[in-house]
Coordinates of C-alpha atoms and ligand atoms in Angstrom, one line a residue:
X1 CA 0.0 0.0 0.0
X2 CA 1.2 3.4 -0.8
X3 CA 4.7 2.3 -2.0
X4 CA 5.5 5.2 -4.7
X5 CA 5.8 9.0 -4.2
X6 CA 5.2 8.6 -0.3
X7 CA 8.0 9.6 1.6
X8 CA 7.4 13.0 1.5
X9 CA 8.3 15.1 4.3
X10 CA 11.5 13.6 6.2
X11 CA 15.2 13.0 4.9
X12 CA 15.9 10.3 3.2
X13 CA 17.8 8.3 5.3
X14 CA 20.3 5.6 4.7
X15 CA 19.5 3.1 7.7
X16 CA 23.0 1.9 9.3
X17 CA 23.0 -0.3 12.6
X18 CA 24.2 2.9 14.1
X19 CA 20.8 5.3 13.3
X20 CA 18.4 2.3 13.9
X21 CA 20.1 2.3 17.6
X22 CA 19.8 5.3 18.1
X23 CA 16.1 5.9 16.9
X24 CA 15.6 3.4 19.4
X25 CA 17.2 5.2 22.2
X26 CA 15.0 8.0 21.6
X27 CA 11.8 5.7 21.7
X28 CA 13.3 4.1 24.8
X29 CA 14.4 7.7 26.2
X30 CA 10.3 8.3 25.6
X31 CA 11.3 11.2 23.3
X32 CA 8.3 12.1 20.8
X33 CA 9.0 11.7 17.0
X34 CA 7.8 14.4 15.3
X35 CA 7.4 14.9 11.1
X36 CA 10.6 15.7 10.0
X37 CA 12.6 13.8 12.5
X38 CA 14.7 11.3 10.6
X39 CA 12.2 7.8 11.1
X40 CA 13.2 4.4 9.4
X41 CA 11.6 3.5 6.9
X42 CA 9.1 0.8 8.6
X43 CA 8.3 2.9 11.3
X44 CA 6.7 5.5 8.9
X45 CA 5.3 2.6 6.9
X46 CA 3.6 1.2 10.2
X47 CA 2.1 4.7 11.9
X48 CA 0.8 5.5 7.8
X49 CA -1.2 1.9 8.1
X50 CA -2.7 2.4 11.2
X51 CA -3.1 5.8 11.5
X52 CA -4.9 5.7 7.8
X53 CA -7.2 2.2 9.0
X54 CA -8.0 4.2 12.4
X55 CA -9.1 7.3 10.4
X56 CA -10.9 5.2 7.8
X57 CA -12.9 3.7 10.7
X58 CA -14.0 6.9 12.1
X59 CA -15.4 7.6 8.8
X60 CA -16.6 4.2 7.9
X61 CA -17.8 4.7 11.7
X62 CA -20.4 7.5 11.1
X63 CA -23.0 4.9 8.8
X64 CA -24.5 2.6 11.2
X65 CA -25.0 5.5 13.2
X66 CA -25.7 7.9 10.8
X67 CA -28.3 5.3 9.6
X68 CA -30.6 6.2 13.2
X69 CA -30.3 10.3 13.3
X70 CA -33.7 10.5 11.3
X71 CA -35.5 8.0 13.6
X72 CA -33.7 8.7 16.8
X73 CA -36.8 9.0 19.2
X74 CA -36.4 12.7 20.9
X75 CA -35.3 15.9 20.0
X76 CA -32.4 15.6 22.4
X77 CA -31.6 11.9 21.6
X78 CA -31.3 13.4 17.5
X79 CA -29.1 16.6 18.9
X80 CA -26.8 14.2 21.0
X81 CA -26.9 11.6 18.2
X82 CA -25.9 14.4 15.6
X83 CA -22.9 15.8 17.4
X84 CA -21.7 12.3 17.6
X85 CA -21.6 11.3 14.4
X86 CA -20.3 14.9 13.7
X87 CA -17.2 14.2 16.3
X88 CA -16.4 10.8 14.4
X89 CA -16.1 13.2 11.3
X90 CA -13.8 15.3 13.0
X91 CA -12.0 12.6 14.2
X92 CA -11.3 11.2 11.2
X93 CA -10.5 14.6 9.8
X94 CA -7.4 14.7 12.8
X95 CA -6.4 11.3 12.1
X96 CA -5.6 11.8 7.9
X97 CA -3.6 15.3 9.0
X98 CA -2.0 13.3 11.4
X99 CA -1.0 10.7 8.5
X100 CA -0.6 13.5 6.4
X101 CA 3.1 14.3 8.1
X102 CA 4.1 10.9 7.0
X103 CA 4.1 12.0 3.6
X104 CA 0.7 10.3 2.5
X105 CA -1.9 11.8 0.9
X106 CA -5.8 12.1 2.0
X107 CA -6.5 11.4 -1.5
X108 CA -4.3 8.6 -1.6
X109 CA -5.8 7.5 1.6
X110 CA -9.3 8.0 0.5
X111 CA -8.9 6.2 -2.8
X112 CA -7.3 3.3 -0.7
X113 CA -10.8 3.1 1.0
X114 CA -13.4 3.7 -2.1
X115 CA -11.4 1.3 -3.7
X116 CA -11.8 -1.8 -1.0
X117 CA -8.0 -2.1 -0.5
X118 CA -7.9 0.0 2.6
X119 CA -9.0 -2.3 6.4
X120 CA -10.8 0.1 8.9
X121 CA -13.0 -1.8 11.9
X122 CA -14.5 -4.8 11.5
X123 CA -17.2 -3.6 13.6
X124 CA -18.6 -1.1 11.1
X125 CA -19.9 -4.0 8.8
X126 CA -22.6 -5.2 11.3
X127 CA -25.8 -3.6 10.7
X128 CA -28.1 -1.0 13.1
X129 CA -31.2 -2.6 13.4
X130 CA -32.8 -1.2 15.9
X131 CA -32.7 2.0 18.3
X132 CA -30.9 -0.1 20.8
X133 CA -28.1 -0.4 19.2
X134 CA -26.9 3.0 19.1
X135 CA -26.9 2.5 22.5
X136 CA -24.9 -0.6 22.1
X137 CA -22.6 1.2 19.9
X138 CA -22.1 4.1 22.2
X139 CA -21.4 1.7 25.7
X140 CA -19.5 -0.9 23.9
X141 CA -17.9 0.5 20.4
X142 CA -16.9 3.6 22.1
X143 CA -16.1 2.0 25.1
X144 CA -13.8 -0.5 23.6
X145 CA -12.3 2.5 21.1
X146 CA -11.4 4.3 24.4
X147 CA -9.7 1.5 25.8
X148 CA -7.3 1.1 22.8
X149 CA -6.9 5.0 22.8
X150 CA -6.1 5.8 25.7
X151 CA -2.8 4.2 25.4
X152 CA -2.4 6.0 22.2
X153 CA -1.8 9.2 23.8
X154 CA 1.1 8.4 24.5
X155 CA 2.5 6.9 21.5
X156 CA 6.2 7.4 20.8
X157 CA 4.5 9.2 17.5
X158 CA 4.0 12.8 18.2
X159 CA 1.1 14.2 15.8
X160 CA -0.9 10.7 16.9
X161 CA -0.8 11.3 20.5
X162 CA -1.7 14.7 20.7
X163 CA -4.7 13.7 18.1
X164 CA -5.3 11.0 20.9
X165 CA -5.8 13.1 23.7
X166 CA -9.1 15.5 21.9
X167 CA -10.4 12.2 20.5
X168 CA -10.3 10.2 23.4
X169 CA -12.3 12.7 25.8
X170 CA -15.2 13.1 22.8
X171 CA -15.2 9.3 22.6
X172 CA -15.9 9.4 26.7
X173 CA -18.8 11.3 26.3
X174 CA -19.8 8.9 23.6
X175 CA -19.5 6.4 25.7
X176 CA -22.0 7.8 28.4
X177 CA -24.5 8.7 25.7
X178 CA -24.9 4.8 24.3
X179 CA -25.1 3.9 28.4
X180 CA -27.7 6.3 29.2
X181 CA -29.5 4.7 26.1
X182 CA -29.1 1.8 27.6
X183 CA -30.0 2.3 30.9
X184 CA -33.1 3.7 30.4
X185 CA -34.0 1.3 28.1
X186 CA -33.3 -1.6 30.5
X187 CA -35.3 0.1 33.3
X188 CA -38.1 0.9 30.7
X189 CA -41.1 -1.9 29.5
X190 CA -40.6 -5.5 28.9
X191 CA -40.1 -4.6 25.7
X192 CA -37.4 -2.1 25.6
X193 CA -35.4 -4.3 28.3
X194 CA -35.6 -7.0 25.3
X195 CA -34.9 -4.9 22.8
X196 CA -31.6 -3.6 24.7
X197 CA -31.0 -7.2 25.5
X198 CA -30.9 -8.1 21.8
X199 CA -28.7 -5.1 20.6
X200 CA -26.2 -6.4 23.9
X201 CA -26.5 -10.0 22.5
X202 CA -25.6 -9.3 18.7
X203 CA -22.9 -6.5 19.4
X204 CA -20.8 -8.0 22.4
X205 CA -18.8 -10.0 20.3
X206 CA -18.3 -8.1 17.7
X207 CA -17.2 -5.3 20.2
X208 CA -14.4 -7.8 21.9
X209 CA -13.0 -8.3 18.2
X210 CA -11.7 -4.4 17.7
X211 CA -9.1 -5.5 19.8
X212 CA -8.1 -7.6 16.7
X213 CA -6.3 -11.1 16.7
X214 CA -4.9 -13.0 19.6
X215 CA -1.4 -12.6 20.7
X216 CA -0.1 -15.2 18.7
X217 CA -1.5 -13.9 15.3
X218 CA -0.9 -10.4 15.8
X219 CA 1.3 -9.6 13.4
X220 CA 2.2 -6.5 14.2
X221 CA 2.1 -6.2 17.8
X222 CA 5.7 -6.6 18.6
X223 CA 7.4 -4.1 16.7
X224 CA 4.9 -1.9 17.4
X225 CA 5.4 -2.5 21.2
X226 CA 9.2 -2.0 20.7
X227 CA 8.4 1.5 18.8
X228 CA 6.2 2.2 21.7
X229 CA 3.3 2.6 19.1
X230 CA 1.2 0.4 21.0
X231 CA 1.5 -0.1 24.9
X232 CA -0.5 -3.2 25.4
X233 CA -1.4 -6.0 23.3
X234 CA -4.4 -6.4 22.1
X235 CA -5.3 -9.8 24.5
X236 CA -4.3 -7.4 27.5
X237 CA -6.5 -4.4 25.8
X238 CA -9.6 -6.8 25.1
X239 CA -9.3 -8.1 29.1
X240 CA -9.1 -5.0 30.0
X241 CA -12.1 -3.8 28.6
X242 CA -14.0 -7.1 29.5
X243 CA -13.1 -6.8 33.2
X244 CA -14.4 -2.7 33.2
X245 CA -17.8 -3.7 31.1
X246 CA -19.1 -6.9 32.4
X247 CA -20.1 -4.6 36.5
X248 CA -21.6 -2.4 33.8
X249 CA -23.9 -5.0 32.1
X250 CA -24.9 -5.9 35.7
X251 CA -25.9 -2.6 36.6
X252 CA -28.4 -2.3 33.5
X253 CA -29.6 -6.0 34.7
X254 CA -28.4 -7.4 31.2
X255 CA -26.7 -10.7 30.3
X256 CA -23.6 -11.3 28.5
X257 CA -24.1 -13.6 25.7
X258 CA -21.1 -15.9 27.0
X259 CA -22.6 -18.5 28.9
X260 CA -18.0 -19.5 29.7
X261 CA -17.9 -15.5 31.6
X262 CA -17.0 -16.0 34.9
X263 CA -14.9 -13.9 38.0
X264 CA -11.7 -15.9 38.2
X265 CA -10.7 -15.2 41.9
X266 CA -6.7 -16.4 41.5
X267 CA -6.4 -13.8 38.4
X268 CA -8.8 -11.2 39.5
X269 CA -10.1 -11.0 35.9
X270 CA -13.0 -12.9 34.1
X271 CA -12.4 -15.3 32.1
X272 CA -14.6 -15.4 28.8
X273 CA -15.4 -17.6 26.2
X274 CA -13.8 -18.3 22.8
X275 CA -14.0 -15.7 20.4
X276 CA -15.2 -16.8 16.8
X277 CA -11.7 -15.9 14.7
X278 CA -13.0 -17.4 11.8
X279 CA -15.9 -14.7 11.8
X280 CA -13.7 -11.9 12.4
X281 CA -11.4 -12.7 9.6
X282 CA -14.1 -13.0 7.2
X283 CA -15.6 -9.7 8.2
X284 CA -12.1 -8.4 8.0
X285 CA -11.4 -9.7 4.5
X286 CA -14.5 -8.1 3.2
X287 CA -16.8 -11.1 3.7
X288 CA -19.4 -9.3 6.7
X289 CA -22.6 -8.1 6.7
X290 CA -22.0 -4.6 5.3
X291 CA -18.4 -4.2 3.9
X292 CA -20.0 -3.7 0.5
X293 CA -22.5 -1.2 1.7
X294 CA -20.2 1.1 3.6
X295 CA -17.5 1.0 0.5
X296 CA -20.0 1.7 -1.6
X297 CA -21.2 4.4 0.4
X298 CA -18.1 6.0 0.8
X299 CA -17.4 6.1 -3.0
X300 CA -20.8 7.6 -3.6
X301 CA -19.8 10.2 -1.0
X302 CA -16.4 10.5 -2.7
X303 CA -17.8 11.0 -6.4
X304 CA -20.8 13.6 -5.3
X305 CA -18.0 15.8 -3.5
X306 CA -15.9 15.7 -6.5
X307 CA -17.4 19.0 -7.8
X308 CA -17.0 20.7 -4.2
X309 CA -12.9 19.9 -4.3
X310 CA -12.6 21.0 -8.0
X311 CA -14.6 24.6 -7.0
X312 CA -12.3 24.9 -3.7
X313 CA -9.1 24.0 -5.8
X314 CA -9.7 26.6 -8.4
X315 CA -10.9 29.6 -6.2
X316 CA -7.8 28.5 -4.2
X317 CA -5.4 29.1 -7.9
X318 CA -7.0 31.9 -8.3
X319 CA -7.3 33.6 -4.8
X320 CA -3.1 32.2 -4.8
X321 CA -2.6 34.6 -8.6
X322 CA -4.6 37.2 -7.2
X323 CA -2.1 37.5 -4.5
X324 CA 1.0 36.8 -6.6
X325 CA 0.0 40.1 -9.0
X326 CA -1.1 42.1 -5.7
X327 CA 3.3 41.6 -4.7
X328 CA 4.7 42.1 -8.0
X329 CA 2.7 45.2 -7.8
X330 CA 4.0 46.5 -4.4
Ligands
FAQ401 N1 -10.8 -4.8 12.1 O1 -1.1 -7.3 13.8 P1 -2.4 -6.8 14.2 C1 -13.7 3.7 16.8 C2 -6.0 -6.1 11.1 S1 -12.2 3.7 16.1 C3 -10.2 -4.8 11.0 O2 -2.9 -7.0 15.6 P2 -2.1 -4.0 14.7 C4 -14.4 5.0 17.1 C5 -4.8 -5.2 11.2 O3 -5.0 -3.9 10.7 C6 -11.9 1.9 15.9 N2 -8.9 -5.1 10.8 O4 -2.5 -5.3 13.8 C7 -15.8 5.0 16.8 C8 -3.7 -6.0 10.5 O5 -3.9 -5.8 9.1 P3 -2.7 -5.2 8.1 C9 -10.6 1.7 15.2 C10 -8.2 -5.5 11.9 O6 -2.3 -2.8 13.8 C11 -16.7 4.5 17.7 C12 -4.1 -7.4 10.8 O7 -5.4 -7.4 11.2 N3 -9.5 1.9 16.2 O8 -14.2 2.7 17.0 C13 -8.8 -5.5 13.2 O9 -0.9 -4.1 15.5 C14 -18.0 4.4 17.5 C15 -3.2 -8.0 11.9 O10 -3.5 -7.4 13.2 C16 -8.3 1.9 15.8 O11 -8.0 1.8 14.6 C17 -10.1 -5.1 13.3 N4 -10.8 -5.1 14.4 O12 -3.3 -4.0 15.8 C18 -16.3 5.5 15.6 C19 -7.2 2.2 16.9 N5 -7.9 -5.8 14.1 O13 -2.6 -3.8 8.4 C20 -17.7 5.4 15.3 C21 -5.8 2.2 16.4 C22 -6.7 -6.1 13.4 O14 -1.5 -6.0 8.3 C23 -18.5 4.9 16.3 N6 -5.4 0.9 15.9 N7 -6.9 -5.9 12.1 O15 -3.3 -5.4 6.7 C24 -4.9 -0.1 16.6 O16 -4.7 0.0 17.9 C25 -4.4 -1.4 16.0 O17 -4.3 -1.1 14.6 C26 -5.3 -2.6 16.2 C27 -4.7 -3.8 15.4 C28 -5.3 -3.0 17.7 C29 -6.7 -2.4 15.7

């Protein structure tokens, strides 16, 4: 991905034993890397992949949700709904700048992503069926989001952190929004509590795989950890978020749809049942619910903004000539 006319804004470097050790010392020293700071190579590669899948997913991100804002069943649920789905915009929006000082374009990154080449969450491709699972979405998609991100803001990565550190306080609010939903669902009629129960049952799973593979199959994880990219793996993330969620499901008087959860005393954690890997890596391969609906969606938004980029980039030449001739004049 990306492998021509991308190294844009550092030196070219020429990557000796000597410059890889001491890149590292600065990542061990917990110096921040910023743009132009000489990088190898891979490490740009790596922060351009997942800082472009994590944007792509914001924007991916807004659709299910997006999907509700018409039906959302009170003014204030729609306003609250709105600003969300306006955040995830603007979230995205940090994350491409952010890639952006790597040297890749957002139209490159963009045309990754219309094109079905580019991952982003493997959550996105479930469907919203029903109001419940906005609320779902907020509790457990934001909550698992702000488990990962948390630790991101403080990624050896400069531009990433500090986009980190705005995105993960907008994702906490998020997070109380879907559990309010829930709440009052659960403590509403018999059939709201079942409706809330069903959006818990269908998006649980899905939720604990954003944390991506096991261990053993990440690919990535240990270079990343050595970079101090990522801080945890993602086993460690995905316990994490199961040990802070499962009190929560027990307030709202919901079950998890894991009949294996269960406190383990000796580990204070809970232990939980296999996840379905074979699932997740069809969804992630382009094989879920949705993937063909939100690519599709995204190129449709892509192709009707074309017109809106072209009329920007020309009044742009010509407010740039204007100025040139206003300079020669002076
Ligand atoms: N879905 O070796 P690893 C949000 C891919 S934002 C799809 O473990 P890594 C806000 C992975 O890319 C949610 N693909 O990879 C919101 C790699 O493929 P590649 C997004 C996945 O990078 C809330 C391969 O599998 N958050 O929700 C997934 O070390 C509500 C091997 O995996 C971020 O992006 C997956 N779940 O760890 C918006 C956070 N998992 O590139 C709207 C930043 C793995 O070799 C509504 N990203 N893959 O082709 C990360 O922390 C990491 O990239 C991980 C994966 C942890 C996602």
């Amino acid at each position: 991905m990306y492998s021509q006319g991308l190294i844009g804004s550092g030196e070219q470097t020429t990557e000796t034993p000597e410059f890889l050790a001491a890149f590292q010392a600065r990542i061990d020293a917990d110096e921040k890397i910023e743009p132009n700071d000489p990088m190898p190579a891979a490490y740009r590669k790596t922060l351009i992949r997942q800082i472009g899948q994590h944007a792509h997913s914001e924007i991916v991100g807004m659709l299910p949700e997006g999907n509700w804002i018409t039906r959302a069943p009170t003014l204030r649920r729609k306003a609250a709904l709105l600003a969300k789905v306006q955040d995830e915009g603007g979230h995205g929006l940090y994350l491409y700048s952010a890639a952006e000082t790597l040297g890749v374009s957002r139209k490159q990154m963009t045309e990754e992503l219309v094109s079905g080449r580019a991952k982003y969450s493997s959550i996105f491709n479930y469907p919203t069926q029903t109001w419940a699972d906005i609320g779902a979405i907020g509790w457990l998609v934001d909550g698992a989001a702000i488990m990962n991100q948390v630790p991101l803001c403080r990624c050896s990565y400069g531009p990433y952190a500090r986009a980190m550190i705005r995105v993960c306080k907008e994702e906490s609010f998020h997070q109380r929004q879907g559990y309010e939903i829930m709440l009052k669902l659960a403590e509403g009629s018999p059939a709201q509590k079942e409706m809330a129960q069903d959006a818990l049952n269908r998006w649980w799973w899905p939720s604990l795989m954003m944390f991506g593979p096991p261990d053993g199959a990440s690919e990535h994880s240990d270079q990343s950890t050595r970079w101090k990219i990522k801080r945890f793996t993602n086993d460690e993330l995905r316990q994490k978020f199961v040990d802070a969620t499962v009190p929560q499901a027990q307030r709202l008087g919901l079950s998890l749809p894991d009949p294996a959860l269960a406190w383990n005393e000796a580990e204070g954690r809970y232990d939980y049942g296999e996840i379905d890997w074979d699932e997740f890596w069809a969804v992630v391969k382009g094989h879920g619910p949705l993937n063909k609906a939100r690519v599709a969606a995204r190129k449709k938004a892509w192709e009707d903004g074309a017109w809106v980029r072209e009329a920007a980039l020309a009044h742009a030449k010509k407010r740039a000539a204007r100025q040139s001739v206003a300079v020669a004049a002076e």
